């Protein structure tokens, strides 16, 4: 949450209007929170919202942003209680062989709700499936 100037290459993405590193971090947090909300991952959104609220209240003294952040948090808590979310399936995916980078060799693939093994198999159809 620095007040140091932001490097030009960090703000070249469309929609970023940050002049300091702290402003850029705030915008990135807001974008991540919106993606968590869109993905119905409200528990994760609450964690980041609390970090932002802490900054707004104790460091930036931006009480309008604090108010908006707390309203959003309240909506996330309400969504957790009231909105039915199907549990996503996760699939273990491994790329074996030295031709793949090490970060690809073992990871979990989180499926969207109602995405089954058949959709995953069709996506990876050109690979050998090992049970």
PDB file of C-alpha atoms in Angstrom:
ATOM      1  CA  UNK A   1       0.000   0.000   0.000  1.00  0.00           C
ATOM      2  CA  UNK A   2       2.785   2.313  -1.012  1.00  0.00           C
ATOM      3  CA  UNK A   3       2.513   5.913  -2.167  1.00  0.00           C
ATOM      4  CA  UNK A   4       5.439   5.419  -4.535  1.00  0.00           C
ATOM      5  CA  UNK A   5       4.718   6.187  -8.194  1.00  0.00           C
ATOM      6  CA  UNK A   6       3.508   3.290 -10.279  1.00  0.00           C
ATOM      7  CA  UNK A   7       5.686   2.075 -13.138  1.00  0.00           C
ATOM      8  CA  UNK A   8       4.130   2.894 -16.503  1.00  0.00           C
ATOM      9  CA  UNK A   9       4.100  -0.714 -17.702  1.00  0.00           C
ATOM     10  CA  UNK A  10       1.878  -1.702 -14.747  1.00  0.00           C
ATOM     11  CA  UNK A  11      -0.939   0.657 -15.683  1.00  0.00           C
ATOM     12  CA  UNK A  12      -1.082   0.056 -19.409  1.00  0.00           C
ATOM     13  CA  UNK A  13      -4.059  -2.299 -19.073  1.00  0.00           C
ATOM     14  CA  UNK A  14      -7.369  -0.821 -20.038  1.00  0.00           C
ATOM     15  CA  UNK A  15      -9.330   0.605 -17.140  1.00  0.00           C
ATOM     16  CA  UNK A  16      -6.489   1.249 -14.680  1.00  0.00           C
ATOM     17  CA  UNK A  17      -6.199   4.876 -13.594  1.00  0.00           C
ATOM     18  CA  UNK A  18      -3.575   4.462 -10.862  1.00  0.00           C
ATOM     19  CA  UNK A  19      -0.703   6.846 -10.265  1.00  0.00           C
ATOM     20  CA  UNK A  20       0.627   5.155  -7.113  1.00  0.00           C
ATOM     21  CA  UNK A  21       1.284   1.544  -6.231  1.00  0.00           C
ATOM     22  CA  UNK A  22      -1.357   1.734  -3.492  1.00  0.00           C
ATOM     23  CA  UNK A  23      -4.014   2.897  -5.948  1.00  0.00           C
ATOM     24  CA  UNK A  24      -3.113   0.091  -8.343  1.00  0.00           C
ATOM     25  CA  UNK A  25      -3.282  -2.464  -5.544  1.00  0.00           C
ATOM     26  CA  UNK A  26      -6.709  -1.123  -4.551  1.00  0.00           C
ATOM     27  CA  UNK A  27      -7.959  -1.455  -8.142  1.00  0.00           C
ATOM     28  CA  UNK A  28      -6.550  -4.978  -8.439  1.00  0.00           C
ATOM     29  CA  UNK A  29      -8.206  -6.010  -5.152  1.00  0.00           C
ATOM     30  CA  UNK A  30     -11.527  -4.618  -6.379  1.00  0.00           C
ATOM     31  CA  UNK A  31     -11.200  -6.573  -9.626  1.00  0.00           C
ATOM     32  CA  UNK A  32     -10.321  -9.795  -7.792  1.00  0.00           C
ATOM     33  CA  UNK A  33     -13.250  -9.328  -5.397  1.00  0.00           C
ATOM     34  CA  UNK A  34     -15.584  -8.873  -8.357  1.00  0.00           C
ATOM     35  CA  UNK A  35     -14.291 -12.101  -9.923  1.00  0.00           C
ATOM     36  CA  UNK A  36     -14.789 -13.959  -6.627  1.00  0.00           C
ATOM     37  CA  UNK A  37     -18.338 -12.579  -6.497  1.00  0.00           C
ATOM     38  CA  UNK A  38     -19.007 -13.648 -10.082  1.00  0.00           C
ATOM     39  CA  UNK A  39     -17.690 -17.135  -9.275  1.00  0.00           C
ATOM     40  CA  UNK A  40     -19.812 -17.299  -6.100  1.00  0.00           C
ATOM     41  CA  UNK A  41     -16.676 -17.631  -3.982  1.00  0.00           C
ATOM     42  CA  UNK A  42     -17.942 -15.165  -1.393  1.00  0.00           C
ATOM     43  CA  UNK A  43     -15.805 -16.510   1.445  1.00  0.00           C
ATOM     44  CA  UNK A  44     -12.679 -15.548  -0.498  1.00  0.00           C
ATOM     45  CA  UNK A  45     -14.172 -12.177  -1.436  1.00  0.00           C
ATOM     46  CA  UNK A  46     -14.836 -11.447   2.242  1.00  0.00           C
ATOM     47  CA  UNK A  47     -11.190 -12.077   3.142  1.00  0.00           C
ATOM     48  CA  UNK A  48      -9.974  -9.517   0.596  1.00  0.00           C
ATOM     49  CA  UNK A  49     -12.790  -7.094   1.454  1.00  0.00           C
ATOM     50  CA  UNK A  50     -11.677  -7.123   5.082  1.00  0.00           C
ATOM     51  CA  UNK A  51      -8.128  -6.249   4.015  1.00  0.00           C
ATOM     52  CA  UNK A  52      -9.458  -3.347   1.958  1.00  0.00           C
ATOM     53  CA  UNK A  53     -11.719  -2.164   4.783  1.00  0.00           C
ATOM     54  CA  UNK A  54      -8.706  -2.144   7.111  1.00  0.00           C
ATOM     55  CA  UNK A  55      -6.826   0.078   4.660  1.00  0.00           C
ATOM     56  CA  UNK A  56      -9.762   2.420   4.123  1.00  0.00           C
ATOM     57  CA  UNK A  57     -10.388   2.807   7.845  1.00  0.00           C
ATOM     58  CA  UNK A  58      -6.900   2.962   9.344  1.00  0.00           C
ATOM     59  CA  UNK A  59      -4.521   4.033   6.591  1.00  0.00           C
ATOM     60  CA  UNK A  60      -6.393   5.933   3.884  1.00  0.00           C
ATOM     61  CA  UNK A  61      -9.221   7.374   6.020  1.00  0.00           C
ATOM     62  CA  UNK A  62     -11.552   6.956   3.041  1.00  0.00           C
ATOM     63  CA  UNK A  63     -14.845   6.426   4.815  1.00  0.00           C
ATOM     64  CA  UNK A  64     -16.944   6.441   1.634  1.00  0.00           C
ATOM     65  CA  UNK A  65     -14.929   3.504   0.291  1.00  0.00           C
ATOM     66  CA  UNK A  66     -15.095   1.863   3.736  1.00  0.00           C
ATOM     67  CA  UNK A  67     -18.876   2.166   3.708  1.00  0.00           C
ATOM     68  CA  UNK A  68     -19.123   0.684   0.194  1.00  0.00           C
ATOM     69  CA  UNK A  69     -16.758  -2.146   1.141  1.00  0.00           C
ATOM     70  CA  UNK A  70     -18.748  -3.022   4.255  1.00  0.00           C
ATOM     71  CA  UNK A  71     -22.033  -2.998   2.301  1.00  0.00           C
ATOM     72  CA  UNK A  72     -20.463  -5.367  -0.214  1.00  0.00           C
ATOM     73  CA  UNK A  73     -19.254  -7.630   2.609  1.00  0.00           C
ATOM     74  CA  UNK A  74     -22.764  -7.675   4.062  1.00  0.00           C
ATOM     75  CA  UNK A  75     -24.101  -8.747   0.657  1.00  0.00           C
ATOM     76  CA  UNK A  76     -21.511 -11.546   0.493  1.00  0.00           C
ATOM     77  CA  UNK A  77     -22.579 -12.829   3.926  1.00  0.00           C
ATOM     78  CA  UNK A  78     -26.210 -12.694   2.859  1.00  0.00           C
ATOM     79  CA  UNK A  79     -25.387 -14.592  -0.345  1.00  0.00           C
ATOM     80  CA  UNK A  80     -23.588 -17.303   1.648  1.00  0.00           C
ATOM     81  CA  UNK A  81     -26.718 -17.853   3.722  1.00  0.00           C
ATOM     82  CA  UNK A  82     -29.391 -17.507   1.036  1.00  0.00           C
ATOM     83  CA  UNK A  83     -27.947 -18.568  -2.327  1.00  0.00           C
ATOM     84  CA  UNK A  84     -27.751 -22.265  -3.128  1.00  0.00           C
ATOM     85  CA  UNK A  85     -24.434 -23.134  -4.720  1.00  0.00           C
ATOM     86  CA  UNK A  86     -23.678 -26.508  -6.241  1.00  0.00           C
ATOM     87  CA  UNK A  87     -20.408 -27.945  -5.040  1.00  0.00           C
ATOM     88  CA  UNK A  88     -17.821 -27.899  -7.852  1.00  0.00           C
ATOM     89  CA  UNK A  89     -15.917 -31.033  -8.775  1.00  0.00           C
ATOM     90  CA  UNK A  90     -12.145 -31.071  -8.848  1.00  0.00           C
ATOM     91  CA  UNK A  91     -10.049 -33.203 -11.132  1.00  0.00           C
ATOM     92  CA  UNK A  92      -6.411 -34.097 -10.618  1.00  0.00           C
ATOM     93  CA  UNK A  93      -4.509 -33.384 -13.810  1.00  0.00           C
ATOM     94  CA  UNK A  94      -0.910 -34.369 -14.367  1.00  0.00           C
ATOM     95  CA  UNK A  95       1.393 -33.842 -17.300  1.00  0.00           C
ATOM     96  CA  UNK A  96       4.036 -36.550 -17.283  1.00  0.00           C
ATOM     97  CA  UNK A  97       7.295 -36.344 -19.145  1.00  0.00           C
ATOM     98  CA  UNK A  98      10.184 -33.957 -19.278  1.00  0.00           C
ATOM     99  CA  UNK A  99       8.634 -32.015 -22.155  1.00  0.00           C
ATOM    100  CA  UNK A 100       6.324 -30.174 -19.750  1.00  0.00           C
ATOM    101  CA  UNK A 101       7.383 -27.399 -17.363  1.00  0.00           C
ATOM    102  CA  UNK A 102       7.514 -28.437 -13.701  1.00  0.00           C
ATOM    103  CA  UNK A 103       4.563 -26.219 -12.697  1.00  0.00           C
ATOM    104  CA  UNK A 104       2.306 -28.174 -15.088  1.00  0.00           C
ATOM    105  CA  UNK A 105       3.230 -31.654 -13.941  1.00  0.00           C
ATOM    106  CA  UNK A 106       0.749 -31.871 -11.057  1.00  0.00           C
ATOM    107  CA  UNK A 107      -2.226 -29.639 -10.374  1.00  0.00           C
ATOM    108  CA  UNK A 108      -5.932 -29.701  -9.593  1.00  0.00           C
ATOM    109  CA  UNK A 109      -8.483 -28.499 -12.082  1.00  0.00           C
ATOM    110  CA  UNK A 110     -11.538 -26.936 -10.483  1.00  0.00           C
ATOM    111  CA  UNK A 111     -14.597 -27.507 -12.592  1.00  0.00           C
ATOM    112  CA  UNK A 112     -17.487 -25.141 -12.881  1.00  0.00           C
ATOM    113  CA  UNK A 113     -20.715 -26.377 -11.327  1.00  0.00           C
ATOM    114  CA  UNK A 114     -22.234 -29.205 -13.320  1.00  0.00           C
ATOM    115  CA  UNK A 115     -19.063 -29.807 -15.346  1.00  0.00           C
ATOM    116  CA  UNK A 116     -18.516 -33.516 -15.273  1.00  0.00           C
ATOM    117  CA  UNK A 117     -15.740 -35.891 -16.146  1.00  0.00           C
ATOM    118  CA  UNK A 118     -17.010 -36.186 -19.727  1.00  0.00           C
ATOM    119  CA  UNK A 119     -16.451 -32.473 -20.386  1.00  0.00           C
ATOM    120  CA  UNK A 120     -12.982 -32.678 -18.846  1.00  0.00           C
ATOM    121  CA  UNK A 121     -12.157 -35.755 -20.942  1.00  0.00           C
ATOM    122  CA  UNK A 122     -13.318 -34.032 -24.134  1.00  0.00           C
ATOM    123  CA  UNK A 123     -11.171 -30.982 -23.306  1.00  0.00           C
ATOM    124  CA  UNK A 124      -8.127 -33.223 -22.848  1.00  0.00           C
ATOM    125  CA  UNK A 125      -9.092 -35.593 -25.685  1.00  0.00           C
ATOM    126  CA  UNK A 126      -5.707 -35.385 -27.380  1.00  0.00           C
ATOM    127  CA  UNK A 127      -3.972 -36.612 -24.208  1.00  0.00           C
ATOM    128  CA  UNK A 128      -3.880 -40.088 -22.756  1.00  0.00           C
ATOM    129  CA  UNK A 129      -6.219 -40.433 -19.784  1.00  0.00           C
ATOM    130  CA  UNK A 130      -4.807 -42.516 -16.932  1.00  0.00           C
ATOM    131  CA  UNK A 131      -7.186 -43.756 -14.268  1.00  0.00           C
TER     132      UNK A 131
END
